[in-house]
Short mmCIF file of C-alpha atoms in Angstrom, two decimals:
data_model
loop_
_atom_site.label_atom_id
_atom_site.label_comp_id
_atom_site.label_asym_id
_atom_site.label_seq_id
_atom_site.Cartn_x
_atom_site.Cartn_y
_atom_site.Cartn_z
CA MET A 1 0.00 0.00 0.00
CA THR A 2 1.25 3.46 -0.91
CA ILE A 3 0.12 6.08 1.55
CA GLN A 4 -0.97 9.31 -0.09
CA PHE A 5 -0.11 12.53 1.71
CA PHE A 6 -2.15 15.66 1.20
CA PRO A 7 -1.19 19.34 1.33
CA GLY A 8 -2.30 19.69 4.95
CA ALA A 9 0.07 16.98 6.12
CA THR A 10 3.02 19.14 7.09
CA ASP A 11 5.07 16.31 8.55
CA PRO A 12 4.63 13.07 6.56
CA VAL A 13 7.72 11.53 8.18
CA ALA A 14 6.19 11.83 11.65
CA PHE A 15 2.88 10.52 10.34
CA ARG A 16 4.58 7.53 8.74
CA ALA A 17 6.39 6.76 12.00
CA ALA A 18 3.14 6.94 13.97
CA LEU A 19 1.38 4.74 11.42
CA ARG A 20 4.08 2.08 11.88
CA LEU A 21 2.81 1.56 15.41
CA TYR A 22 -0.43 0.06 14.07
CA PRO A 23 -0.81 -3.61 13.14
CA ALA A 24 0.10 -4.32 9.52
CA ARG A 25 -3.39 -5.46 8.58
CA TYR A 26 -4.93 -2.29 9.99
CA ARG A 27 -2.43 -0.18 8.04
CA ARG A 28 -3.31 -1.95 4.82
CA GLU A 29 -7.04 -1.54 5.32
CA ARG A 30 -7.19 1.96 6.81
CA GLY A 31 -3.92 3.65 5.89
CA ASP A 32 -5.24 5.87 3.11
CA GLU A 33 -8.24 6.91 5.17
CA MET A 34 -6.00 7.76 8.14
CA SER A 35 -3.76 9.81 5.85
CA ALA A 36 -6.75 11.81 4.60
CA VAL A 37 -8.05 12.41 8.13
CA PHE A 38 -4.59 13.43 9.33
CA ALA A 39 -4.20 15.88 6.45
CA ASP A 40 -7.62 17.38 7.08
CA SER A 41 -7.11 17.75 10.84
CA THR A 42 -3.73 19.47 10.44
CA ALA A 43 -4.49 21.61 7.40
CA GLU A 44 -5.17 24.78 9.40
CA GLY A 45 -2.92 24.00 12.35
CA GLY A 46 0.71 24.71 13.00
CA LYS A 47 3.53 22.48 14.11
CA LEU A 48 2.12 22.12 17.62
CA ALA A 49 -1.26 20.91 16.33
CA THR A 50 0.49 18.50 13.96
CA ALA A 51 2.66 17.14 16.76
CA ARG A 52 -0.40 16.63 18.95
CA GLU A 53 -2.18 14.74 16.17
CA VAL A 54 0.89 12.56 15.60
CA LEU A 55 1.14 11.76 19.30
CA ASP A 56 -2.56 10.89 19.53
CA LEU A 57 -2.27 8.76 16.41
CA GLY A 58 0.77 6.91 17.72
CA ALA A 59 -0.76 6.43 21.17
CA TYR A 60 -3.80 4.74 19.71
CA GLY A 61 -1.55 2.53 17.60
CA LEU A 62 0.20 1.39 20.76
CA ARG A 63 -3.19 0.71 22.32
CA MET A 64 -4.10 -1.52 19.41
CA ARG A 65 -0.78 -3.34 19.68
CA THR A 66 -1.22 -3.98 23.39
CA GLY A 67 -4.97 -4.62 23.30
CA LEU A 68 -5.77 -1.62 25.50
CA THR A 69 -8.69 -0.37 23.45
CA SER A 70 -12.22 0.38 24.56
CA SER A 71 -13.49 -2.85 22.96
CA SER A 72 -11.02 -5.17 24.68
CA THR A 73 -11.14 -6.87 28.06
CA ALA A 74 -7.83 -5.28 29.02
CA GLY A 75 -9.07 -1.80 28.14
CA ARG A 76 -12.25 -2.24 30.17
CA LEU A 77 -10.24 -3.57 33.10
CA PHE A 78 -7.80 -0.64 33.04
CA ALA A 79 -10.70 1.82 32.84
CA LEU A 80 -12.32 0.26 35.90
CA ALA A 81 -9.02 0.15 37.79
CA ALA A 82 -7.92 3.71 36.97
CA PRO A 83 -10.07 5.52 39.59
CA LEU A 84 -9.11 2.92 42.22
CA ILE A 85 -5.43 3.36 41.36
CA ALA A 86 -5.78 7.12 41.78
CA GLY A 87 -7.37 6.72 45.19
CA ALA A 88 -4.88 4.11 46.39
CA VAL A 89 -1.75 6.06 45.46
CA ALA A 90 -3.22 9.25 46.98
CA GLY A 91 -3.96 7.43 50.22
CA LEU A 92 -0.44 6.05 50.27
CA GLY A 93 1.09 9.51 49.82
CA VAL A 94 -1.02 11.16 52.53
CA THR A 95 -0.38 8.33 55.01
CA ARG A 96 3.38 8.44 54.48
CA VAL A 97 3.60 12.21 54.93
CA LEU A 98 1.46 12.09 58.07
CA HIS A 99 3.68 9.33 59.45
CA ASP A 100 6.83 11.32 58.71
CA ALA A 101 5.37 14.50 60.18
CA THR A 102 4.46 12.84 63.48
CA GLY A 103 7.54 10.64 63.79
CA ARG A 104 11.25 11.02 63.35
CA ALA A 105 12.73 13.04 60.51
CA PRO A 106 12.23 11.19 57.23
CA ASP A 107 15.25 9.52 55.68
CA TRP A 108 14.33 10.53 52.14
CA MET A 109 17.07 13.17 52.26
CA TRP A 110 19.54 10.29 52.59
CA GLU A 111 22.09 12.46 54.41
CA MET A 112 23.32 14.31 51.35
CA PRO A 113 25.72 17.10 52.39
CA ASP A 114 25.06 19.29 49.34
CA ARG A 115 21.83 21.24 49.85
CA ALA A 116 21.48 21.85 46.10
CA ALA A 117 21.47 18.09 45.57
CA GLN A 118 18.49 17.81 47.90
CA VAL A 119 16.24 19.78 45.52
CA PRO A 120 15.29 16.77 43.36
CA PHE A 121 14.67 14.73 46.54
CA HIS A 122 12.26 17.40 47.77
CA ALA A 123 10.62 17.43 44.33
CA TRP A 124 10.08 13.67 44.46
CA TYR A 125 8.91 13.56 48.08
CA TYR A 126 6.34 16.34 47.82
CA GLY A 127 5.43 15.42 44.25
CA ALA A 128 4.50 11.95 45.50
CA LEU A 129 1.94 13.67 47.75
CA LEU A 130 0.65 16.61 45.68
CA VAL A 131 0.36 15.00 42.24
CA PRO A 132 -1.75 12.04 43.49
CA LEU A 133 -4.02 14.51 45.30
CA LEU A 134 -4.44 16.41 42.03
CA LEU A 135 -5.11 13.13 40.23
CA VAL A 136 -7.74 11.92 42.69
CA GLY A 137 -9.37 15.36 42.73
CA ALA A 138 -9.67 15.26 38.95
CA VAL A 139 -11.17 11.77 39.13
CA LEU A 140 -13.73 12.73 41.77
CA THR A 141 -14.87 15.73 39.71
CA GLY A 142 -14.84 13.89 36.38
CA ARG A 143 -12.14 16.06 34.77
CA TRP A 144 -10.53 13.26 32.82
CA ARG A 145 -8.21 15.33 30.63
CA LEU A 146 -6.67 16.84 33.75
CA ALA A 147 -6.56 13.38 35.31
CA ARG A 148 -4.60 11.99 32.37
CA THR A 149 -2.12 14.87 32.56
CA ALA A 150 -1.72 14.31 36.30
CA ALA A 151 -1.16 10.58 35.69
CA VAL A 152 1.68 11.33 33.28
CA ALA A 153 3.15 13.74 35.84
CA LEU A 154 2.82 11.06 38.52
CA ALA A 155 4.75 8.58 36.39
CA ALA A 156 7.44 11.23 35.93
CA VAL A 157 7.62 11.75 39.71
CA GLY A 158 8.05 8.01 40.20
CA ALA A 159 10.72 7.84 37.50
CA LEU A 160 12.56 10.69 39.24
CA GLY A 161 12.51 8.79 42.53
CA VAL A 162 13.84 5.62 40.92
CA ALA A 163 16.57 7.58 39.13
CA LEU A 164 17.61 9.22 42.41
CA ALA A 165 17.83 5.82 44.09
CA VAL A 166 19.98 4.45 41.25
CA LEU A 167 22.30 7.47 41.22
CA ALA A 168 22.60 8.12 44.96
CA GLU A 169 22.80 4.72 46.59
CA PRO A 170 26.18 2.96 46.78
CA ASP A 171 25.07 -0.67 46.36
CA PHE A 172 22.29 -2.75 44.85
CA TRP A 173 20.63 -3.53 48.18
CA LEU A 174 20.11 0.11 49.12
CA MET A 175 19.21 1.06 45.56
CA PHE A 176 16.52 -1.61 45.42
CA ASN A 177 15.24 -0.62 48.85
CA LYS A 178 14.97 3.09 48.07
CA SER A 179 13.57 2.63 44.57
CA CYS A 180 10.68 0.65 46.11
CA GLU A 181 9.44 3.91 47.64
CA ALA A 182 9.07 5.48 44.18
CA THR A 183 7.79 2.59 42.07
CA PRO A 184 4.17 2.94 43.30
CA GLN A 185 3.97 6.40 41.72
CA LEU A 186 5.68 5.21 38.53
CA PHE A 187 3.47 2.15 38.04
CA ALA A 188 0.26 3.90 39.14
CA GLY A 189 0.81 6.78 36.74
CA LEU A 190 1.50 4.46 33.82
CA LEU A 191 -1.46 2.19 34.52
CA PHE A 192 -3.82 5.16 34.75
CA ALA A 193 -2.44 6.70 31.55
CA PHE A 194 -2.93 3.39 29.69
CA ALA A 195 -6.67 3.32 30.45
CA PRO A 196 -8.81 4.11 27.36
CA GLN A 197 -10.00 7.66 27.80
CA GLU A 198 -13.26 7.05 25.95
CA LEU A 199 -14.31 4.66 28.73
CA LEU A 200 -13.48 7.22 31.42
CA ARG A 201 -15.38 10.15 29.92
CA ARG A 202 -18.48 9.99 32.03
CA ARG A 203 -19.64 11.79 35.11
CA PRO A 204 -18.70 9.80 38.22
CA THR A 205 -21.57 8.69 40.43
CA TRP A 206 -21.58 8.95 44.20
CA SER A 207 -20.94 5.21 44.34
CA ASP A 208 -17.87 5.68 42.13
CA ARG A 209 -16.60 8.43 44.43
CA ALA A 210 -17.15 6.23 47.48
CA MET A 211 -15.09 3.47 45.85
CA VAL A 212 -12.27 5.93 45.13
CA LEU A 213 -12.24 7.11 48.75
CA ALA A 214 -12.31 3.49 49.95
CA ALA A 215 -9.30 2.81 47.71
CA ALA A 216 -7.52 5.79 49.32
CA ALA A 217 -8.10 4.26 52.75
CA GLY A 218 -6.87 0.92 51.42
CA GLY A 219 -3.71 2.50 50.05
CA GLY A 220 -2.91 3.94 53.46
CA LEU A 221 -3.59 0.60 55.17
CA LEU A 222 -1.27 -1.20 52.73
CA LEU A 223 1.54 1.20 53.61
CA VAL A 224 0.92 0.55 57.31
CA ALA A 225 0.95 -3.22 56.63
CA GLU A 226 4.32 -2.80 54.95
CA ASP A 227 5.49 -0.83 58.01
CA PHE A 228 6.16 2.25 55.87
CA TYR A 229 8.62 0.38 53.66
CA SER A 230 10.73 -0.63 56.65
CA SER A 231 12.63 -3.66 55.37
CA TRP A 232 14.46 -3.85 58.69
CA VAL A 233 11.28 -4.81 60.53
CA LEU A 234 9.28 -6.90 58.10
CA THR A 235 11.40 -9.77 56.80
CA ASP A 236 8.62 -12.33 56.50
CA GLY A 237 8.76 -13.51 52.91
CA ARG A 238 5.36 -15.18 53.16
CA ALA A 239 3.65 -11.87 53.90
CA GLY A 240 5.42 -10.31 50.93
CA ALA A 241 4.39 -13.22 48.71
CA ALA A 242 0.77 -12.80 49.74
CA LEU A 243 0.79 -9.13 48.82
CA VAL A 244 1.98 -10.10 45.33
CA LEU A 245 0.07 -13.31 44.68
CA VAL A 246 -3.35 -12.27 46.00
CA PRO A 247 -3.66 -9.31 43.57
CA LEU A 248 -2.33 -11.48 40.72
CA LEU A 249 -4.89 -14.17 41.52
CA ALA A 250 -7.58 -11.50 41.57
CA LEU A 251 -6.69 -10.72 37.94
CA LEU A 252 -7.84 -14.22 37.03
CA PHE A 253 -11.43 -13.09 37.62
CA VAL A 254 -11.28 -11.75 34.07
CA ALA A 255 -11.66 -15.35 32.88
CA ARG A 256 -15.30 -15.13 34.04
CA ASP A 257 -15.66 -11.50 32.94
CA ARG A 258 -15.83 -10.34 36.55
CA LEU A 259 -13.80 -7.21 36.07
CA VAL A 260 -14.52 -5.36 39.32
CA PRO A 261 -12.55 -7.74 41.62
CA ALA A 262 -9.86 -7.96 38.94
CA ALA A 263 -9.68 -4.15 38.89
CA MET A 264 -9.18 -4.15 42.66
CA GLY A 265 -6.25 -6.52 42.26
CA LEU A 266 -4.74 -4.37 39.54
CA ALA A 267 -5.07 -1.28 41.74
CA VAL A 268 -3.16 -3.00 44.56
CA LEU A 269 -0.21 -4.22 42.50
CA PRO A 270 1.56 -0.84 42.03
CA LEU A 271 1.66 -0.44 45.81
CA THR A 272 2.88 -3.92 46.69
CA LEU A 273 4.76 -5.55 43.82
CA MET A 274 8.29 -4.14 44.07
CA PHE A 275 8.51 -3.85 47.83
CA SER A 276 7.13 -7.35 48.31
CA LEU A 277 9.74 -8.72 45.90
CA PHE A 278 12.37 -6.86 47.91
CA ARG A 279 11.09 -8.38 51.15
CA ILE A 280 11.10 -11.88 49.67
CA TRP A 281 14.63 -11.38 48.39
CA GLN A 282 15.76 -10.14 51.79
CA SER A 283 14.15 -13.02 53.66
CA ILE A 284 15.49 -15.78 51.40
CA GLY A 285 18.95 -14.26 51.16
CA GLY A 286 20.05 -13.35 47.66
CA VAL A 287 19.14 -12.38 44.13
CA TRP A 288 19.50 -15.86 42.65
CA ARG A 289 17.16 -17.36 45.22
CA LEU A 290 14.63 -14.73 44.26
CA MET A 291 14.60 -15.86 40.63
CA PRO A 292 12.04 -18.69 41.10
CA VAL A 293 9.66 -16.24 42.76
CA VAL A 294 10.14 -13.75 39.96
CA GLY A 295 9.53 -16.57 37.49
CA LEU A 296 6.24 -17.48 39.15
CA VAL A 297 5.16 -13.83 39.11
CA LEU A 298 6.04 -13.55 35.41
CA VAL A 299 4.11 -16.72 34.58
CA ALA A 300 1.08 -15.45 36.49
CA MET A 301 1.28 -12.11 34.70
CA MET A 302 1.58 -13.84 31.31
CA VAL A 303 -1.49 -15.95 32.05
CA ALA A 304 -3.40 -12.87 33.13
CA GLY A 305 -2.18 -11.03 30.04
CA GLY A 306 -3.41 -13.85 27.80
CA LEU A 307 -6.84 -13.65 29.40
CA LEU A 308 -6.90 -9.88 29.02
CA HIS A 309 -5.94 -9.85 25.36
CA ARG A 310 -9.43 -10.62 24.15
CA ASP A 311 -11.76 -8.49 22.08
CA THR A 312 -15.23 -8.16 23.55
CA GLY A 313 -17.14 -6.25 20.90
CA ALA A 314 -18.14 -2.73 21.69
CA GLY A 315 -17.37 -3.02 25.35
CA GLY A 316 -19.67 -1.61 27.97
CA ARG A 317 -19.13 1.21 30.39
CA ARG A 318 -19.45 -0.66 33.64
CA SER A 319 -19.66 1.27 36.88
CA LEU A 320 -17.46 0.42 39.81
CA ALA A 321 -20.50 0.09 42.00
#
């Protein structure tokens, strides 16, 4: 197929790159139509409008590749889980800050002598509180465009925390330990951003809001159960395994199209996965001994992924309640 570009398409190279993200069969069947639509939508716009169209086009191509569309089981699951994820990560952030404010001085500064070097640590610490609050506020008021922007910002905050752990800590043990405090924001932001926006664009009901607030309480309780990421206190590998396996098993509810309990499991995983793996590794004594556990987690995730990668027609907008 030869894709025809029209006068309005000011950046055919970018369009061609975005189109490559779609499955080959879809490109063959719809490529010319997509080219015409792209040209029409960018005819009166400048470079910024063209770039936005290219990004939207490429993002939907990635959704098709991964099965995260509004007509797929995975897309419906992510849309149901997104508000719960927002509530859970917000509850985690508030609980941690309250704990630090009422207890000893937090160790997130990691005793860095250079005050200028502490700026990114402050940005991560307070970003992990303020951005989730913005995200959950947008969810509760039904402002989904703002929520998506906040989710991307949340993933960036988590990535900053992981990068700081990698750059600042002297060995793998401390790096793994400290990065576990930032991975909830990274994973939560990404999972929320992956949810199909067309399934989220509805006014939340009071039942939906109650579920989000319940998820916030649950996020705080999970942090308390993990003793505020204190690996020195909680070295019970069985407890860590439960916090990983129970949410993964909940994902298997998708086999019977029971997406609400599966969404609850998906909302829990960002808060428990990495730290629980760290606890298991610590309790069994070494990276190589952790490999079988990681293998089991990967197998469970592959099984869940296979169940999720199913088309379900138009896909309904199911409420959380």
